[in-house]
PDB file of C-alpha atoms in Angstrom:
ATOM      1  CA  ASP O 886       0.000   0.000   0.000  1.00 76.00           C
ATOM      2  CA  ILE O 887       2.751   2.430   0.940  1.00 82.00           C
ATOM      3  CA  LEU O 888       4.659   1.877  -2.307  1.00 85.00           C
ATOM      4  CA  ALA O 889       1.501   2.490  -4.358  1.00 84.00           C
ATOM      5  CA  GLU O 890       0.764   5.643  -2.374  1.00 80.00           C
ATOM      6  CA  ILE O 891       4.245   6.991  -3.090  1.00 83.00           C
ATOM      7  CA  LEU O 892       3.982   6.231  -6.818  1.00 86.00           C
ATOM      8  CA  ASP O 893       0.555   7.825  -7.287  1.00 83.00           C
ATOM      9  CA  PRO O 894      -0.819   9.419  -4.105  1.00 81.00           C
ATOM     10  CA  VAL O 895      -3.841  10.949  -5.878  1.00 77.00           C
ATOM     11  CA  VAL O 896      -5.156   7.620  -7.165  1.00 73.00           C
ATOM     12  CA  ALA O 897      -4.315   5.949  -3.849  1.00 64.00           C
ATOM     13  CA  GLY O 898      -6.415   8.555  -2.051  1.00 68.00           C
ATOM     14  CA  VAL O 899      -3.564  10.062  -0.062  1.00 72.00           C
ATOM     15  CA  GLU O 900      -2.793  13.762   0.261  1.00 74.00           C
ATOM     16  CA  LEU O 901       0.918  14.507   0.522  1.00 73.00           C
ATOM     17  CA  THR O 902       2.285  17.814   1.768  1.00 73.00           C
ATOM     18  CA  SER O 903       5.139  17.598  -0.754  1.00 78.00           C
ATOM     19  CA  GLU O 904       6.283  15.524  -3.690  1.00 83.00           C
ATOM     20  CA  PRO O 905       8.396  12.454  -2.806  1.00 84.00           C
ATOM     21  CA  PRO O 906      12.101  13.023  -3.528  1.00 89.00           C
ATOM     22  CA  ARG O 907      13.298  11.572  -6.816  1.00 90.00           C
ATOM     23  CA  PRO O 908      15.716   9.119  -5.128  1.00 92.00           C
ATOM     24  CA  VAL O 909      12.784   7.747  -3.134  1.00 91.00           C
ATOM     25  CA  LEU O 910      10.737   7.249  -6.306  1.00 90.00           C
ATOM     26  CA  HIS O 911      13.642   5.430  -7.943  1.00 94.00           C
ATOM     27  CA  LYS O 912      13.991   3.212  -4.894  1.00 94.00           C
ATOM     28  CA  VAL O 913      10.269   2.397  -4.915  1.00 93.00           C
ATOM     29  CA  THR O 914      10.436   1.514  -8.608  1.00 94.00           C
ATOM     30  CA  ASP O 915      13.471  -0.716  -8.105  1.00 95.00           C
ATOM     31  CA  THR O 916      11.822  -2.434  -5.127  1.00 95.00           C
ATOM     32  CA  LEU O 917       8.612  -3.179  -7.023  1.00 95.00           C
ATOM     33  CA  GLN O 918      10.533  -4.389 -10.048  1.00 95.00           C
ATOM     34  CA  ALA O 919      12.544  -6.779  -7.872  1.00 95.00           C
ATOM     35  CA  LEU O 920       9.387  -8.052  -6.172  1.00 95.00           C
ATOM     36  CA  PHE O 921       7.628  -8.657  -9.495  1.00 95.00           C
ATOM     37  CA  GLU O 922      10.645 -10.495 -10.912  1.00 93.00           C
ATOM     38  CA  GLN O 923      10.848 -12.763  -7.861  1.00 93.00           C
ATOM     39  CA  SER O 924       7.157 -13.581  -7.584  1.00 94.00           C
ATOM     40  CA  GLY O 925       4.441 -13.722 -10.197  1.00 93.00           C
ATOM     41  CA  HIS O 926       1.886 -13.903  -7.382  1.00 94.00           C
ATOM     42  CA  ILE O 927       2.884 -10.442  -6.162  1.00 95.00           C
ATOM     43  CA  CYS O 928       2.767  -9.087  -9.706  1.00 96.00           C
ATOM     44  CA  VAL O 929      -0.764 -10.374 -10.334  1.00 96.00           C
ATOM     45  CA  PHE O 930      -1.923  -9.351  -6.850  1.00 95.00           C
ATOM     46  CA  CYS O 931      -0.791  -5.768  -7.441  1.00 93.00           C
ATOM     47  CA  LEU O 932      -2.546  -5.704 -10.821  1.00 95.00           C
ATOM     48  CA  GLN O 933      -5.757  -6.836  -9.147  1.00 95.00           C
ATOM     49  CA  HIS O 934      -5.650  -4.270  -6.335  1.00 91.00           C
ATOM     50  CA  TYR O 935      -3.850  -1.272  -7.864  1.00 91.00           C
ATOM     51  CA  ILE O 936      -5.069  -1.276 -11.463  1.00 92.00           C
ATOM     52  CA  GLU O 937      -5.508   2.525 -11.377  1.00 90.00           C
ATOM     53  CA  VAL O 938      -1.874   3.200 -10.372  1.00 91.00           C
ATOM     54  CA  LYS O 939      -0.332   3.586 -13.827  1.00 92.00           C
ATOM     55  CA  PRO O 940       3.376   3.457 -12.853  1.00 93.00           C
ATOM     56  CA  LEU O 941       2.748   0.190 -11.007  1.00 94.00           C
ATOM     57  CA  VAL O 942       0.797  -1.267 -13.946  1.00 95.00           C
ATOM     58  CA  ALA O 943       3.649  -0.317 -16.283  1.00 96.00           C
ATOM     59  CA  LEU O 944       6.167  -2.127 -14.058  1.00 96.00           C
ATOM     60  CA  ALA O 945       3.925  -5.199 -13.929  1.00 97.00           C
ATOM     61  CA  CYS O 946       3.694  -5.171 -17.742  1.00 97.00           C
ATOM     62  CA  GLU O 947       7.473  -5.067 -18.076  1.00 96.00           C
ATOM     63  CA  SER O 948       7.802  -8.019 -15.708  1.00 96.00           C
ATOM     64  CA  LEU O 949       5.159 -10.103 -17.505  1.00 97.00           C
ATOM     65  CA  SER O 950       6.748  -9.336 -20.874  1.00 96.00           C
ATOM     66  CA  VAL O 951       9.942 -11.020 -19.652  1.00 95.00           C
ATOM     67  CA  GLU O 952       8.357 -13.775 -17.528  1.00 95.00           C
ATOM     68  CA  PRO O 953       4.819 -14.589 -18.738  1.00 96.00           C
ATOM     69  CA  LEU O 954       4.108 -17.153 -15.977  1.00 95.00           C
ATOM     70  CA  ALA O 955       4.085 -20.082 -18.406  1.00 92.00           C
ATOM     71  CA  ASN O 956       4.006 -22.611 -15.556  1.00 93.00           C
ATOM     72  CA  SER O 957       0.961 -21.065 -13.870  1.00 95.00           C
ATOM     73  CA  PRO O 958      -2.094 -21.219 -16.186  1.00 95.00           C
ATOM     74  CA  GLU O 959      -4.483 -19.867 -13.561  1.00 96.00           C
ATOM     75  CA  MET O 960      -2.254 -16.883 -12.815  1.00 97.00           C
ATOM     76  CA  GLN O 961      -1.931 -16.235 -16.543  1.00 97.00           C
ATOM     77  CA  GLN O 962      -5.711 -16.026 -16.828  1.00 97.00           C
ATOM     78  CA  GLN O 963      -5.868 -13.622 -13.885  1.00 97.00           C
ATOM     79  CA  ALA O 964      -3.120 -11.491 -15.430  1.00 97.00           C
ATOM     80  CA  VAL O 965      -4.900 -11.362 -18.821  1.00 98.00           C
ATOM     81  CA  THR O 966      -8.156 -10.385 -17.112  1.00 97.00           C
ATOM     82  CA  GLN O 967      -6.493  -7.456 -15.368  1.00 97.00           C
ATOM     83  CA  LEU O 968      -4.454  -6.356 -18.385  1.00 97.00           C
ATOM     84  CA  VAL O 969      -7.529  -6.370 -20.634  1.00 96.00           C
ATOM     85  CA  ALA O 970      -9.401  -4.277 -18.067  1.00 95.00           C
ATOM     86  CA  ALA O 971      -6.471  -1.859 -17.833  1.00 95.00           C
ATOM     87  CA  TYR O 972      -6.220  -1.620 -21.637  1.00 95.00           C
ATOM     88  CA  GLU O 973      -9.877  -0.659 -21.895  1.00 92.00           C
ATOM     89  CA  ARG O 974      -9.382   2.083 -19.285  1.00 90.00           C
ATOM     90  CA  VAL O 975      -6.139   3.533 -20.604  1.00 90.00           C
ATOM     91  CA  ASP O 976      -6.303   7.072 -21.901  1.00 82.00           C
ATOM     92  CA  VAL O 977      -6.170   7.372 -25.687  1.00 75.00           C
ATOM     93  CA  GLN O 978      -3.248   9.775 -25.370  1.00 81.00           C
ATOM     94  CA  ASP O 979      -1.260   7.452 -23.079  1.00 90.00           C
ATOM     95  CA  GLU O 980       0.273   5.482 -25.941  1.00 93.00           C
ATOM     96  CA  ARG O 981       3.286   4.385 -23.918  1.00 95.00           C
ATOM     97  CA  LEU O 982       1.211   2.519 -21.327  1.00 95.00           C
ATOM     98  CA  ALA O 983      -1.034   1.085 -24.054  1.00 95.00           C
ATOM     99  CA  ARG O 984       2.032  -0.333 -25.832  1.00 96.00           C
ATOM    100  CA  LYS O 985       3.337  -1.867 -22.604  1.00 97.00           C
ATOM    101  CA  LEU O 986      -0.027  -3.468 -21.879  1.00 97.00           C
ATOM    102  CA  MET O 987      -0.206  -4.935 -25.386  1.00 97.00           C
ATOM    103  CA  LYS O 988       3.389  -6.174 -25.182  1.00 97.00           C
ATOM    104  CA  ALA O 989       2.612  -8.007 -21.932  1.00 97.00           C
ATOM    105  CA  LEU O 990      -0.553  -9.527 -23.415  1.00 97.00           C
ATOM    106  CA  THR O 991       1.399 -10.646 -26.485  1.00 96.00           C
ATOM    107  CA  ALA O 992       4.014 -12.369 -24.323  1.00 96.00           C
ATOM    108  CA  LEU O 993       1.305 -14.144 -22.346  1.00 97.00           C
ATOM    109  CA  PHE O 994      -0.569 -15.314 -25.460  1.00 96.00           C
ATOM    110  CA  GLU O 995       2.589 -16.526 -27.201  1.00 93.00           C
ATOM    111  CA  SER O 996       3.569 -18.562 -24.144  1.00 93.00           C
ATOM    112  CA  SER O 997       0.420 -20.692 -24.076  1.00 90.00           C
ATOM    113  CA  TYR O 998      -2.024 -21.895 -26.725  1.00 87.00           C
ATOM    114  CA  GLU O 999      -4.394 -22.906 -23.925  1.00 89.00           C
ATOM    115  CA  LEU O1000      -4.421 -19.301 -22.732  1.00 94.00           C
ATOM    116  CA  VAL O1001      -5.374 -18.058 -26.206  1.00 93.00           C
ATOM    117  CA  ALA O1002      -8.182 -20.620 -26.312  1.00 89.00           C
ATOM    118  CA  TRP O1003      -9.408 -19.509 -22.881  1.00 93.00           C
ATOM    119  CA  PHE O1004      -9.380 -15.865 -23.925  1.00 96.00           C
ATOM    120  CA  LEU O1005     -11.250 -16.415 -27.198  1.00 93.00           C
ATOM    121  CA  GLN O1006     -13.883 -18.426 -25.372  1.00 88.00           C
ATOM    122  CA  ASN O1007     -14.384 -16.015 -22.474  1.00 92.00           C
ATOM    123  CA  TYR O1008     -14.058 -12.766 -24.443  1.00 93.00           C
ATOM    124  CA  SER O1009     -16.184 -13.463 -27.507  1.00 90.00           C
ATOM    125  CA  LEU O1010     -16.913 -10.714 -30.017  1.00 91.00           C
ATOM    126  CA  LYS O1011     -20.565 -10.825 -29.014  1.00 87.00           C
ATOM    127  CA  SER O1012     -19.606  -9.618 -25.532  1.00 88.00           C
ATOM    128  CA  LEU O1013     -17.899  -6.450 -26.794  1.00 88.00           C
ATOM    129  CA  GLY O1014     -19.339  -3.176 -25.576  1.00 85.00           C
ATOM    130  CA  ALA O1015     -20.099  -0.231 -27.802  1.00 82.00           C
ATOM    131  CA  TYR O1016     -16.708   1.394 -27.224  1.00 82.00           C
ATOM    132  CA  GLN O1017     -14.500  -1.672 -26.731  1.00 88.00           C
ATOM    133  CA  SER O1018     -11.812  -2.334 -29.314  1.00 90.00           C
ATOM    134  CA  VAL O1019     -10.784  -5.628 -30.891  1.00 94.00           C
ATOM    135  CA  ASP O1020      -7.056  -4.944 -30.438  1.00 95.00           C
ATOM    136  CA  VAL O1021      -6.577  -7.696 -27.851  1.00 96.00           C
ATOM    137  CA  HIS O1022      -8.531 -10.201 -29.963  1.00 96.00           C
ATOM    138  CA  VAL O1023      -6.317  -9.429 -32.949  1.00 97.00           C
ATOM    139  CA  GLU O1024      -3.181  -9.929 -30.868  1.00 96.00           C
ATOM    140  CA  ALA O1025      -4.467 -13.207 -29.425  1.00 96.00           C
ATOM    141  CA  VAL O1026      -5.260 -14.573 -32.896  1.00 96.00           C
ATOM    142  CA  ARG O1027      -1.887 -13.480 -34.286  1.00 95.00           C
ATOM    143  CA  ALA O1028      -0.119 -15.327 -31.473  1.00 93.00           C
ATOM    144  CA  VAL O1029      -1.440 -18.612 -32.875  1.00 89.00           C
ATOM    145  CA  CYS O1030       0.671 -18.417 -36.031  1.00 86.00           C
ATOM    146  CA  ARG O1031       3.824 -16.894 -34.540  1.00 83.00           C
ATOM    147  CA  ALA O1032       5.119 -20.207 -33.188  1.00 72.00           C
ATOM    148  CA  PRO O1033       7.095 -22.185 -35.813  1.00 68.00           C
ATOM    149  CA  TYR O1034       5.599 -25.498 -34.719  1.00 72.00           C
ATOM    150  CA  TRP O1035       3.142 -27.105 -32.294  1.00 73.00           C
ATOM    151  CA  SER O1036       4.225 -29.846 -29.920  1.00 72.00           C
ATOM    152  CA  ALA O1037       2.596 -33.278 -29.842  1.00 72.00           C
ATOM    153  CA  GLU O1038       0.715 -32.196 -26.712  1.00 74.00           C
ATOM    154  CA  ASP O1039      -0.772 -29.199 -28.507  1.00 74.00           C
ATOM    155  CA  ALA O1040      -1.733 -31.030 -31.718  1.00 76.00           C
ATOM    156  CA  PRO O1041      -5.158 -32.227 -30.445  1.00 80.00           C
ATOM    157  CA  LEU O1042      -6.146 -28.562 -30.053  1.00 82.00           C
ATOM    158  CA  LEU O1043      -5.830 -27.866 -33.791  1.00 86.00           C
ATOM    159  CA  PRO O1044      -9.403 -28.728 -34.859  1.00 86.00           C
ATOM    160  CA  ALA O1045     -10.872 -26.752 -31.959  1.00 85.00           C
ATOM    161  CA  TYR O1046      -8.730 -23.738 -32.797  1.00 87.00           C
ATOM    162  CA  VAL O1047      -9.784 -23.787 -36.438  1.00 91.00           C
ATOM    163  CA  SER O1048     -13.422 -24.024 -35.347  1.00 91.00           C
ATOM    164  CA  VAL O1049     -13.141 -20.984 -33.077  1.00 91.00           C
ATOM    165  CA  LEU O1050     -11.264 -18.948 -35.681  1.00 93.00           C
ATOM    166  CA  ALA O1051     -13.774 -19.811 -38.415  1.00 93.00           C
ATOM    167  CA  GLN O1052     -16.683 -18.782 -36.226  1.00 91.00           C
ATOM    168  CA  MET O1053     -14.881 -15.551 -35.356  1.00 93.00           C
ATOM    169  CA  MET O1054     -14.484 -14.748 -39.047  1.00 92.00           C
ATOM    170  CA  LEU O1055     -18.217 -15.246 -39.550  1.00 91.00           C
ATOM    171  CA  GLN O1056     -18.976 -12.990 -36.572  1.00 90.00           C
ATOM    172  CA  CYS O1057     -16.714 -10.301 -38.037  1.00 91.00           C
ATOM    173  CA  VAL O1058     -18.722 -10.047 -41.240  1.00 87.00           C
ATOM    174  CA  GLU O1059     -22.127 -10.099 -39.541  1.00 84.00           C
ATOM    175  CA  GLY O1060     -23.908  -6.851 -40.264  1.00 76.00           C
ATOM    176  CA  GLN O1061     -21.419  -5.742 -42.928  1.00 74.00           C
ATOM    177  CA  GLY O1062     -23.619  -6.489 -45.953  1.00 66.00           C
ATOM    178  CA  ASP O1063     -27.054  -5.541 -47.212  1.00 58.00           C
ATOM    179  CA  ASP O1064     -28.721  -7.668 -44.519  1.00 53.00           C
ATOM    180  CA  ALA O1065     -27.174  -5.663 -41.685  1.00 54.00           C
ATOM    181  CA  LYS O1066     -30.514  -4.914 -40.053  1.00 54.00           C
ATOM    182  CA  ASN O1067     -31.470  -8.589 -40.002  1.00 55.00           C
ATOM    183  CA  SER O1068     -28.173  -9.904 -38.638  1.00 55.00           C
ATOM    184  CA  PRO O1069     -27.990 -11.435 -35.126  1.00 51.00           C
ATOM    185  CA  THR O1070     -25.528  -8.721 -34.140  1.00 49.00           C
ATOM    186  CA  ALA O1071     -27.919  -5.944 -35.036  1.00 49.00           C
ATOM    187  CA  SER O1072     -30.670  -7.567 -32.983  1.00 46.00           C
ATOM    188  CA  GLY O1073     -28.809  -6.960 -29.743  1.00 52.00           C
ATOM    189  CA  SER O1074     -26.351  -9.857 -29.322  1.00 58.00           C
ATOM    190  CA  GLY O1075     -23.293  -7.644 -29.774  1.00 66.00           C
ATOM    191  CA  ARG O1076     -22.093  -4.599 -31.641  1.00 78.00           C
ATOM    192  CA  ILE O1077     -21.409  -4.501 -35.360  1.00 87.00           C
ATOM    193  CA  LEU O1078     -17.681  -4.144 -35.951  1.00 91.00           C
ATOM    194  CA  GLU O1079     -16.354  -1.216 -37.934  1.00 91.00           C
ATOM    195  CA  LEU O1080     -15.219  -2.262 -41.396  1.00 91.00           C
ATOM    196  CA  THR O1081     -11.545  -1.619 -40.622  1.00 93.00           C
ATOM    197  CA  GLU O1082     -11.826  -3.641 -37.389  1.00 94.00           C
ATOM    198  CA  ALA O1083     -13.470  -6.530 -39.216  1.00 94.00           C
ATOM    199  CA  GLN O1084     -10.829  -6.470 -41.957  1.00 94.00           C
ATOM    200  CA  GLU O1085      -7.960  -6.541 -39.483  1.00 96.00           C
ATOM    201  CA  LEU O1086      -9.420  -9.367 -37.418  1.00 96.00           C
ATOM    202  CA  VAL O1087     -10.408 -11.456 -40.458  1.00 95.00           C
ATOM    203  CA  ALA O1088      -6.892 -11.029 -41.876  1.00 96.00           C
ATOM    204  CA  ALA O1089      -5.389 -12.241 -38.584  1.00 96.00           C
ATOM    205  CA  CYS O1090      -7.795 -15.198 -38.448  1.00 95.00           C
ATOM    206  CA  THR O1091      -7.021 -16.138 -42.055  1.00 95.00           C
ATOM    207  CA  SER O1092      -3.262 -16.135 -41.443  1.00 95.00           C
ATOM    208  CA  SER O1093      -3.637 -18.272 -38.337  1.00 93.00           C
ATOM    209  CA  VAL O1094      -5.996 -20.737 -40.039  1.00 94.00           C
ATOM    210  CA  LEU O1095      -3.564 -21.166 -42.939  1.00 93.00           C
ATOM    211  CA  HIS O1096      -0.763 -21.788 -40.440  1.00 90.00           C
ATOM    212  CA  LEU O1097      -2.829 -24.442 -38.649  1.00 89.00           C
ATOM    213  CA  LEU O1098      -3.744 -26.120 -41.942  1.00 89.00           C
ATOM    214  CA  LEU O1099      -0.073 -26.395 -42.842  1.00 88.00           C
ATOM    215  CA  ILE O1100       0.887 -28.059 -39.561  1.00 85.00           C
ATOM    216  CA  ASP O1101      -2.105 -30.420 -39.446  1.00 84.00           C
ATOM    217  CA  PRO O1102      -0.576 -33.797 -38.459  1.00 82.00           C
ATOM    218  CA  THR O1103      -3.510 -35.756 -39.936  1.00 81.00           C
ATOM    219  CA  PRO O1104      -4.693 -33.897 -43.044  1.00 85.00           C
ATOM    220  CA  PRO O1105      -7.341 -33.148 -44.125  1.00 89.00           C
ATOM    221  CA  SER O1106      -9.003 -33.313 -40.676  1.00 85.00           C
ATOM    222  CA  VAL O1107      -8.447 -29.614 -39.937  1.00 87.00           C
ATOM    223  CA  LEU O1108      -9.645 -28.644 -43.422  1.00 92.00           C
ATOM    224  CA  ARG O1109     -12.859 -30.591 -42.867  1.00 92.00           C
ATOM    225  CA  VAL O1110     -13.482 -28.792 -39.574  1.00 91.00           C
ATOM    226  CA  LEU O1111     -12.905 -25.468 -41.327  1.00 93.00           C
ATOM    227  CA  SER O1112     -15.319 -26.237 -44.151  1.00 92.00           C
ATOM    228  CA  ARG O1113     -18.030 -27.429 -41.751  1.00 92.00           C
ATOM    229  CA  ASN O1114     -17.804 -24.273 -39.633  1.00 91.00           C
ATOM    230  CA  LEU O1115     -17.717 -21.870 -42.563  1.00 89.00           C
ATOM    231  CA  ALA O1116     -20.743 -23.648 -44.004  1.00 87.00           C
ATOM    232  CA  GLY O1117     -22.555 -23.223 -40.710  1.00 76.00           C
ATOM    233  CA  VAL O1118     -22.860 -26.966 -40.117  1.00 58.00           C
ATOM    234  CA  ALA O1119     -23.325 -27.998 -36.498  1.00 49.00           C
ATOM    235  CA  GLY O1120     -20.907 -30.370 -34.862  1.00 49.00           C
ATOM    236  CA  GLY O1121     -17.716 -28.344 -35.081  1.00 53.00           C
ATOM    237  CA  GLU O1122     -14.954 -29.059 -32.623  1.00 58.00           C
ATOM    238  CA  GLY O1123     -14.806 -27.287 -29.291  1.00 59.00           C
ATOM    239  CA  PHE O1124     -12.286 -26.829 -26.528  1.00 58.00           C
TER     240      PHE O1124
END
């Protein structure tokens, strides 16, 4: 609590008679950085309780970018939840913090395919608010095709991934054509994406699907899942 109050007394609800000396601020930063590097639990805990303290969030992002907690799936999910919330709150003009948040999310997504699957399931496009962006969704989808190969343990996830990506592509184009008023999205099950948003997300999905098709260990099983989902046939794979 004390370290957060020194970093940002206004947000912490503390009124200081004078600004903390610069050496003290440096010492607080170094202390938090050391704590975050030693313990992912502390890093995630601080994100959960001090999400409004921007300097602390920035330090947590730097730590997660280096050590994305690959051995702690539950902590990864908690970290993603907090980082997504922080990204939605960040000021449009605070580009530096926005970049750090996205860098941390990228590191987390690239460290675990299961985490990407969890995110895409729990943060569907239909749940987007009127002013929420698709930036994190784009980054999560791009993470799928950044790895040069999938291990034998990850291979069974391929059909499910293709199914989710295909359905996301269909959701992106809902409401973009002449039948916009009759689409499920327009009827209240989510917002219609802007054309540029839809294009960016569809492009990311397409690249990832092509990557998954190329590494399919038992072709054409993934291709069949893709064709069924794009055709709107029930029975697609799921996580």
